[in-house]
Short mmCIF file of C-alpha atoms in Angstrom, two decimals:
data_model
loop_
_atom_site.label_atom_id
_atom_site.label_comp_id
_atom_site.label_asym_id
_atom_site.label_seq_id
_atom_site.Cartn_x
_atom_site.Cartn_y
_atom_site.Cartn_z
CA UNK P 223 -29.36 -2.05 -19.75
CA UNK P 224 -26.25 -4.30 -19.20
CA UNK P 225 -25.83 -5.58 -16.20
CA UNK P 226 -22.20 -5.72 -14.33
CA UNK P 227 -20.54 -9.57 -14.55
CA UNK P 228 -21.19 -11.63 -11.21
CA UNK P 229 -17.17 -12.55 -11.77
CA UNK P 230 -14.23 -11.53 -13.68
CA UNK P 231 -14.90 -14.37 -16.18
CA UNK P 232 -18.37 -12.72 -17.47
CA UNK P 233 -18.56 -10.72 -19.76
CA UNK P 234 -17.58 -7.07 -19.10
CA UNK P 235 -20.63 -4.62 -18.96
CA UNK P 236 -20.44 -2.13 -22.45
CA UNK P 237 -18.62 1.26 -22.46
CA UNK P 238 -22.46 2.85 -22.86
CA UNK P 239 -22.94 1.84 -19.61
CA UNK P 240 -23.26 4.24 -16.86
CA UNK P 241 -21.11 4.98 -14.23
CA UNK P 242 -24.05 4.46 -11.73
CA UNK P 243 -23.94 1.08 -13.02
CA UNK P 244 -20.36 0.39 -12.74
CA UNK P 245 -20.57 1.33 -8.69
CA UNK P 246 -23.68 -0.06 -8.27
CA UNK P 247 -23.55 -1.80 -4.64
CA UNK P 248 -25.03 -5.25 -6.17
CA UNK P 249 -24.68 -7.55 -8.65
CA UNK P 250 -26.64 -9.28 -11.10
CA UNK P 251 -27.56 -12.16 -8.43
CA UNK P 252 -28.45 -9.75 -5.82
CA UNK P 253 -25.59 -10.40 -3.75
CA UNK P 254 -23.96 -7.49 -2.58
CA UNK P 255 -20.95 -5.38 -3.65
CA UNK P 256 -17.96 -7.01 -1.75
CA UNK P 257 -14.57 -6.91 -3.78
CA UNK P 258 -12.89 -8.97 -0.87
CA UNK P 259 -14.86 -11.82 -1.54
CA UNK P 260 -14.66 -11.70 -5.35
CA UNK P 261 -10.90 -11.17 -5.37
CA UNK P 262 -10.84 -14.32 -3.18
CA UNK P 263 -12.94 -16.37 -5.29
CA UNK P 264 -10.21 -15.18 -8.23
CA UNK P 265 -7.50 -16.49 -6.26
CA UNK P 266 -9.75 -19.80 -5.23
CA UNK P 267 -8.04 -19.91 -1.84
CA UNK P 268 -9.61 -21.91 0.52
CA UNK P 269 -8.98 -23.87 4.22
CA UNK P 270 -7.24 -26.94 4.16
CA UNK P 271 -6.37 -29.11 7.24
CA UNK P 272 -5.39 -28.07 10.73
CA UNK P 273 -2.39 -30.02 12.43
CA UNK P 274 -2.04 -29.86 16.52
CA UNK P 275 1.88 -29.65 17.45
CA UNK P 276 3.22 -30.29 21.49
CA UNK P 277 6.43 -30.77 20.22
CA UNK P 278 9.49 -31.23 23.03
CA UNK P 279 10.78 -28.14 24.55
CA UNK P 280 13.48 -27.61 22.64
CA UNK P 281 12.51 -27.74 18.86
CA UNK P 282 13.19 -26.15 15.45
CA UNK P 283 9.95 -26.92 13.25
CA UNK P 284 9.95 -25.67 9.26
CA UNK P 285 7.20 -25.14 6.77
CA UNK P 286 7.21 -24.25 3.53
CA UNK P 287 5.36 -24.27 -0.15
CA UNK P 288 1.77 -23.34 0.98
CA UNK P 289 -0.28 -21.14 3.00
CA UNK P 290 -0.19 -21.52 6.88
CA UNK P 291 -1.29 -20.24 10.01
CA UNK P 292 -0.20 -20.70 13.87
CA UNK P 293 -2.52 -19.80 16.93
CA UNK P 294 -0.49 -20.03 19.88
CA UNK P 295 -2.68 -21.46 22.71
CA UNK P 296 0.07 -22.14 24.84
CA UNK P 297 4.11 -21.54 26.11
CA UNK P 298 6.68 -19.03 23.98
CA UNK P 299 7.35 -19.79 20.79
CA UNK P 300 9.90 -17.83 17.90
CA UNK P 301 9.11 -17.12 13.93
CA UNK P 302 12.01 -17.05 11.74
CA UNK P 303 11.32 -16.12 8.38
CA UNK P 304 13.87 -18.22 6.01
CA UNK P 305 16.68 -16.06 5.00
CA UNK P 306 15.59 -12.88 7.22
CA UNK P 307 17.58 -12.20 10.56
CA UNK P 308 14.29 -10.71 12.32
CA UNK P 309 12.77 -12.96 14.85
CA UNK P 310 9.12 -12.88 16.26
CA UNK P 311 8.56 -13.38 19.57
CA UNK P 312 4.80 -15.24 19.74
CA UNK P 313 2.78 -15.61 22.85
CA UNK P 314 -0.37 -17.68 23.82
CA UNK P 315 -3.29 -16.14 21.81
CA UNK P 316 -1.33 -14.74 19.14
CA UNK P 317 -2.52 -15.46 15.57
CA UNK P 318 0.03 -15.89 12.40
CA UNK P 319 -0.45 -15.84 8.80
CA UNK P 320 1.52 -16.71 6.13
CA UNK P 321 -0.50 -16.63 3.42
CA UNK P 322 2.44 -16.38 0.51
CA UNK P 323 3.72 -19.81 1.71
CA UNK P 324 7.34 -18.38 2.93
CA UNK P 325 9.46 -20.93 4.24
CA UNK P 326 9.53 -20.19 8.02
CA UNK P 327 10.53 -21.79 11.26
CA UNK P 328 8.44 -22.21 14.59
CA UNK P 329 11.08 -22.98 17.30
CA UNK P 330 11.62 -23.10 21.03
CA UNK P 331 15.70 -22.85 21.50
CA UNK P 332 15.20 -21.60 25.52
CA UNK P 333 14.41 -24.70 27.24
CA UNK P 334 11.75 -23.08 29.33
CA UNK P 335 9.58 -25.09 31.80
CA UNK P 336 6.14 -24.51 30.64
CA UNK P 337 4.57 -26.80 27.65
CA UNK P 338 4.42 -25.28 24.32
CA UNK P 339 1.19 -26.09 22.05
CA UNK P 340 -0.15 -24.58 18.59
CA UNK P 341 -2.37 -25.12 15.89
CA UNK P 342 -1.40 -25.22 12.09
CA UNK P 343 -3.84 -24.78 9.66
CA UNK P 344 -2.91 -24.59 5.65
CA UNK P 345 -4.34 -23.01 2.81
CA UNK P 346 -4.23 -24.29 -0.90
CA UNK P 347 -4.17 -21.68 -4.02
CA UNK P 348 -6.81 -23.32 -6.48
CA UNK P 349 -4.97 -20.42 -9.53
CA UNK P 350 -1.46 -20.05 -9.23
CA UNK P 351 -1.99 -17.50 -12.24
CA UNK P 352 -3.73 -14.79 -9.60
CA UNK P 353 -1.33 -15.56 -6.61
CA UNK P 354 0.23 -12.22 -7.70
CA UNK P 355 -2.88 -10.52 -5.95
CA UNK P 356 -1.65 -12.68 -2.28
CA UNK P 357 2.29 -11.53 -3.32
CA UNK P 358 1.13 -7.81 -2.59
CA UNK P 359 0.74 -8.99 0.58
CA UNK P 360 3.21 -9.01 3.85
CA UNK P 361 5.02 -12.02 4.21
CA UNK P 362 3.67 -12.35 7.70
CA UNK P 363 0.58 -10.50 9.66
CA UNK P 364 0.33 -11.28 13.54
CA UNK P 365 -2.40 -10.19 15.62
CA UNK P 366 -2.70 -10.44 19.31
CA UNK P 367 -1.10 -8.91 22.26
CA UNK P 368 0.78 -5.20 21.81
CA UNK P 369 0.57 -6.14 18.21
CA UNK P 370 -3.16 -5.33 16.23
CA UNK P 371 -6.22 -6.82 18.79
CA UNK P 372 -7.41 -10.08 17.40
CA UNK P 373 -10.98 -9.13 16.55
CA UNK P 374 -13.78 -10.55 18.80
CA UNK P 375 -15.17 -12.97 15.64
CA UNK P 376 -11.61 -14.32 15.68
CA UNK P 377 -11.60 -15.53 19.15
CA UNK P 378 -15.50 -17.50 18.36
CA UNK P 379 -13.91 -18.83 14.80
CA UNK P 380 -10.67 -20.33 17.22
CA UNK P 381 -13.33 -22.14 19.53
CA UNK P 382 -15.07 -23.76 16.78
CA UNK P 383 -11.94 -25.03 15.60
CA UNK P 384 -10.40 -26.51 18.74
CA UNK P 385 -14.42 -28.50 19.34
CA UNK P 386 -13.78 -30.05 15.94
CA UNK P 387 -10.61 -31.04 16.41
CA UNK P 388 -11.02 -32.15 19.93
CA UNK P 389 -14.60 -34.04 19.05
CA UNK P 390 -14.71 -34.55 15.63
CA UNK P 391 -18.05 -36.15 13.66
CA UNK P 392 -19.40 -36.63 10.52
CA UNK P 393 -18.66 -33.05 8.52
CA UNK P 394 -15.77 -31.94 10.26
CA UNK P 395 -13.40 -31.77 7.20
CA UNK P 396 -15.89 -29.61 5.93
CA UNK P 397 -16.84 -27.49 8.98
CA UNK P 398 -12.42 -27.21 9.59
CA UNK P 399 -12.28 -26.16 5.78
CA UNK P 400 -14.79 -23.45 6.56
CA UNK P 401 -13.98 -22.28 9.53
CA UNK P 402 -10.44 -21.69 8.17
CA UNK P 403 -11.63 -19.52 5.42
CA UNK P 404 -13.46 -17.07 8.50
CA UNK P 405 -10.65 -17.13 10.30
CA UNK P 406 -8.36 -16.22 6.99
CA UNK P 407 -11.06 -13.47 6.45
CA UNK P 408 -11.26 -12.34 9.96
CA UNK P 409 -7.32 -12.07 9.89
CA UNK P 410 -7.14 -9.72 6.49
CA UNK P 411 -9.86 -7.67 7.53
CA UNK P 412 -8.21 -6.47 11.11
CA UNK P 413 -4.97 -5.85 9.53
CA UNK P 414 -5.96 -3.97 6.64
CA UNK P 415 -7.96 -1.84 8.98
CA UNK P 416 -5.29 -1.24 10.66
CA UNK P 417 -2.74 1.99 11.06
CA UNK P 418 0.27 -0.28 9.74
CA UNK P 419 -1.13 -1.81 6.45
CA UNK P 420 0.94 -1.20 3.32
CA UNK P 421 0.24 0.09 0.72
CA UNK P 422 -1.67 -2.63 -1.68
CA UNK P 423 -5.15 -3.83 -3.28
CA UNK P 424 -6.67 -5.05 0.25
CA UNK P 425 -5.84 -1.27 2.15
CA UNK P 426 -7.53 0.33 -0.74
CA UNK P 427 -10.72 -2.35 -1.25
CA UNK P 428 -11.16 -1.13 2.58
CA UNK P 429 -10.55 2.55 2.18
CA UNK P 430 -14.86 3.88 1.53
CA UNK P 431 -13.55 5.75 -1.60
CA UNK P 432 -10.89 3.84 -3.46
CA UNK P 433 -12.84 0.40 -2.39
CA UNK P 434 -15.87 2.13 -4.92
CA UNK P 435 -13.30 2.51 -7.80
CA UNK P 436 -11.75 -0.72 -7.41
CA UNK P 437 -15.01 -2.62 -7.41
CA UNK P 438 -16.10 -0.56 -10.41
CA UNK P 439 -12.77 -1.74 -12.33
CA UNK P 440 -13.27 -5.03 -11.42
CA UNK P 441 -16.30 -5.38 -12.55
CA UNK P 442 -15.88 -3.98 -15.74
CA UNK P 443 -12.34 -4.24 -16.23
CA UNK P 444 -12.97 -4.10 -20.39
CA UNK P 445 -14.53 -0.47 -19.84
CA UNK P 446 -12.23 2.43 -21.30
CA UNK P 447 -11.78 3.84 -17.86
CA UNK P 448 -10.14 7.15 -17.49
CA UNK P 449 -8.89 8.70 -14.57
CA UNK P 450 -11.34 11.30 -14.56
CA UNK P 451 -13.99 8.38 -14.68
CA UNK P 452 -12.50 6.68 -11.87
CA UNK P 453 -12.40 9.61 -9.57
CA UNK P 454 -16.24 10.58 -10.63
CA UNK P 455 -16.80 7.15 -9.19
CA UNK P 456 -15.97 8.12 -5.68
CA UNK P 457 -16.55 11.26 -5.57
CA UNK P 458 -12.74 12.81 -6.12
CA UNK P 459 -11.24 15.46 -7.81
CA UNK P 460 -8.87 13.80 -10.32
CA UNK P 461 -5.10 14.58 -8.56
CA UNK P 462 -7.09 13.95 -5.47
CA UNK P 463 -7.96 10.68 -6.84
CA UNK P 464 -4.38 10.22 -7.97
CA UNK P 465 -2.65 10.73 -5.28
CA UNK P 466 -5.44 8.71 -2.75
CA UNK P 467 -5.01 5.45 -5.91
CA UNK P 468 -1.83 5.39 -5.33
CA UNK P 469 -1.22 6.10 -1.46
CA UNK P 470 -3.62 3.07 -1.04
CA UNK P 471 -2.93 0.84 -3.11
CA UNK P 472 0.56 1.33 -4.31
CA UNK P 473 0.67 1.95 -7.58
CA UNK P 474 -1.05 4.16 -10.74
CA UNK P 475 -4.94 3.91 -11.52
CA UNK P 476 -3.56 2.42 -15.04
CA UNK P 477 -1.14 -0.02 -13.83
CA UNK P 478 -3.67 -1.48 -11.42
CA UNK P 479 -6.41 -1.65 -14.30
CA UNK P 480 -3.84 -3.11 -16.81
CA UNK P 481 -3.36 -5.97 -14.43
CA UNK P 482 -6.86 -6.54 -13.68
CA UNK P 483 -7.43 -6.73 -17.43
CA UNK P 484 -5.12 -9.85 -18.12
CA UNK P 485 -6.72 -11.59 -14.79
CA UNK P 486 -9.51 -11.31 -16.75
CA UNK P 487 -7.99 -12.64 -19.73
CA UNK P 488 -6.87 -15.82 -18.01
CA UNK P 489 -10.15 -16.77 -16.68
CA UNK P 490 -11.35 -16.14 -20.06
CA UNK P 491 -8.34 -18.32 -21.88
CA UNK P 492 -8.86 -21.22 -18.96
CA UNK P 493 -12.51 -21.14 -19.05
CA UNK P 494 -14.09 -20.68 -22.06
CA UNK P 495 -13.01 -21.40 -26.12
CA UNK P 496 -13.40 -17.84 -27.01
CA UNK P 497 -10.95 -16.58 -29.54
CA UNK P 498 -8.24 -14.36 -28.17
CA UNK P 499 -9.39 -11.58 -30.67
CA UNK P 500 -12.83 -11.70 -28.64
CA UNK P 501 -10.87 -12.10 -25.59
CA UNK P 502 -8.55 -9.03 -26.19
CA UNK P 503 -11.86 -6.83 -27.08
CA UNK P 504 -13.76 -7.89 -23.94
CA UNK P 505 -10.69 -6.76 -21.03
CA UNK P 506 -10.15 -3.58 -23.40
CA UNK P 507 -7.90 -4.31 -25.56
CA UNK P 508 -8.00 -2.04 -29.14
CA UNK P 509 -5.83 -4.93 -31.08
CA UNK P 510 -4.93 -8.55 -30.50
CA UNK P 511 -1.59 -7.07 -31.27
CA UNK P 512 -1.42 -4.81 -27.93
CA UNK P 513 -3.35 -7.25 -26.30
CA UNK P 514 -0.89 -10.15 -27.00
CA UNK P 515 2.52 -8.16 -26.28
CA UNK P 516 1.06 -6.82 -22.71
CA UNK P 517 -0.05 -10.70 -21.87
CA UNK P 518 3.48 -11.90 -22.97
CA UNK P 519 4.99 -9.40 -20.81
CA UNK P 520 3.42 -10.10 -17.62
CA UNK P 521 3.17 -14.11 -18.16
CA UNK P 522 6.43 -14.73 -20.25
CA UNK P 523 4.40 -16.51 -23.42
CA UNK P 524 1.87 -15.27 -25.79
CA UNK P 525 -1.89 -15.68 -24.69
CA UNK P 526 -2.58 -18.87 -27.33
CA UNK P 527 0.50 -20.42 -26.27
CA UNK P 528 -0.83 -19.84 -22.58
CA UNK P 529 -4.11 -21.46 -23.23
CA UNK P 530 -2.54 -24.51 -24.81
CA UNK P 531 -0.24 -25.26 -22.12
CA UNK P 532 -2.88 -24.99 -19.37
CA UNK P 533 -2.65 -28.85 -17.61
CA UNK P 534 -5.44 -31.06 -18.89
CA UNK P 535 -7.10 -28.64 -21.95
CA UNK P 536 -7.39 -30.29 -24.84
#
């Protein structure tokens, strides 16, 4: 029996396989089911540096062009996101992510007494190709006070930071890097569970039955899935299924599958020298034909064209 690919750039289990298979809750290594985690390595987003700022009282501070997140440890401090009127109004133990890389603007224009005092952390985007997947997102998510709690594991994750930065040794790059990536974890998982998320790919990986059907499409994103299929998978009647697909995640069963198809086809193109007939027949693709025109149409040039222009191939 074929077993499901460990990541989008194996190859696709056949259509004879079962559905049993395509929602099993492991893969081939063992490790378990977690579509979170394999949707992050597709992006290849990962912890950068973290930056202390104590600036003067009365400041206007901008960042822009890559991921970043504030924890407020201490005094009142305003988010303005470039080009929107709405202004956020952060307090000590608040947590802000930007994970898009939206220009924005910490600033304290009040001239209050007390000290203000944050930490920056950044986030780098290893495949620009998949940043789609982080553009679904909200510009901003805040946790802390009235807003959504800051989950306990948050809290630990902000502790370990401030020891390494306050003592650091031999590792701490490393240890800053990882602790980043929990804390960038711990962040999507609270808001996603909670009662405001919009509608996108992380709400429905954490709703128990669309999360099934996503995993099975991206694990096999070459099968001929049919809606019927996909609403077997968790246990759905079809419009049932419909309807959930869509009030999760945003968008049709199809549409969703269509796009995880040419994510698979870049990984494929970047990562291996298989011919883009091949390619085409292992995301599901009947034709290189069909296959080409829906990769032009999402990427704006023609999947060989694509490949050659990728920085440093040969």
């Amino acid at each position: 029996m074929t077993q499901p690919p460990v990541n989008l750039a194996d190859r696709p289990a056949t259509q004879a396989d079962s559905l049993d298979d395509a929602a099993s809750s492991r893969t081939v290594d063992g490790r378990s089911d977690d579509l979170l985690s394999e949707l992050l390595r597709s992006v290849r987003l990962g912890g950068e540096r973290v930056v202390a700022y104590g600036p003067p009282r009365t400041f206007s501070m901008g960042f822009a062009d890559v991921g970043s997140l504030h924890i407020i440890e201490e005094g009142e401090l305003e988010l303005r996101i470039d080009g929107d009127r709405h202004v956020e109004h952060l307090r000590p133990g608040d947590v802000v992510l930007l994970l898009r890389g939206d220009p924005h603007h910490i600033s304290n224009e009040t001239d209050a007494p007390e000290p203000v005092r944050w930490l920056c952390g950044t986030f780098t985007i290893g495949d620009p190709q998949a940043s789609h997947l982080l553009g679904a997102l909200p510009a901003v998510i805040i946790l802390g006070g009235a807003r959504t709690p800051a989950p306990e594991g948050l809290e630990v994750a902000r502790r370990m930071l401030a020891i390494e930065m306050h003592s650091p040794s031999q590792g701490s790059a490393v240890m800053i890097s990882r602790i980043l990536d929990l804390i960038f974890i711990q962040i999507l998982r609270a808001w996603a569970a909670g009662t405001d998320a919009e509608p996108n790919w992380l709400a429905g990986a954490f709703d128990p039955q669309i999360g099934l059907t996503l995993s099975a499409i991206h694990r096999d994103p070459g099968h001929d899935w049919t809606v019927e299929e996909l609403a077997r998978v968790c246990n759905l009647s079809r419009s049932s299924f419909a309807a959930r697909f869509v009030a999760r995640v945003g968008k049709p069963p199809a549409t969703y599958l269509a796009h995880v198809r040419l994510d698979a086809a870049t990984d494929l193109l970047r990562d291996t020298s298989l011919p883009v007939t091949h390619i085409a027949e292992r995301v599901g693709y009947n034709s290189e034909a069909a296959f080409s025109r829906a990769f032009k149409n999402r990427y704006g040039t023609p999947p060989a064209r694509w490949r050659r222009d990728i920085p440093g191939r040969c």
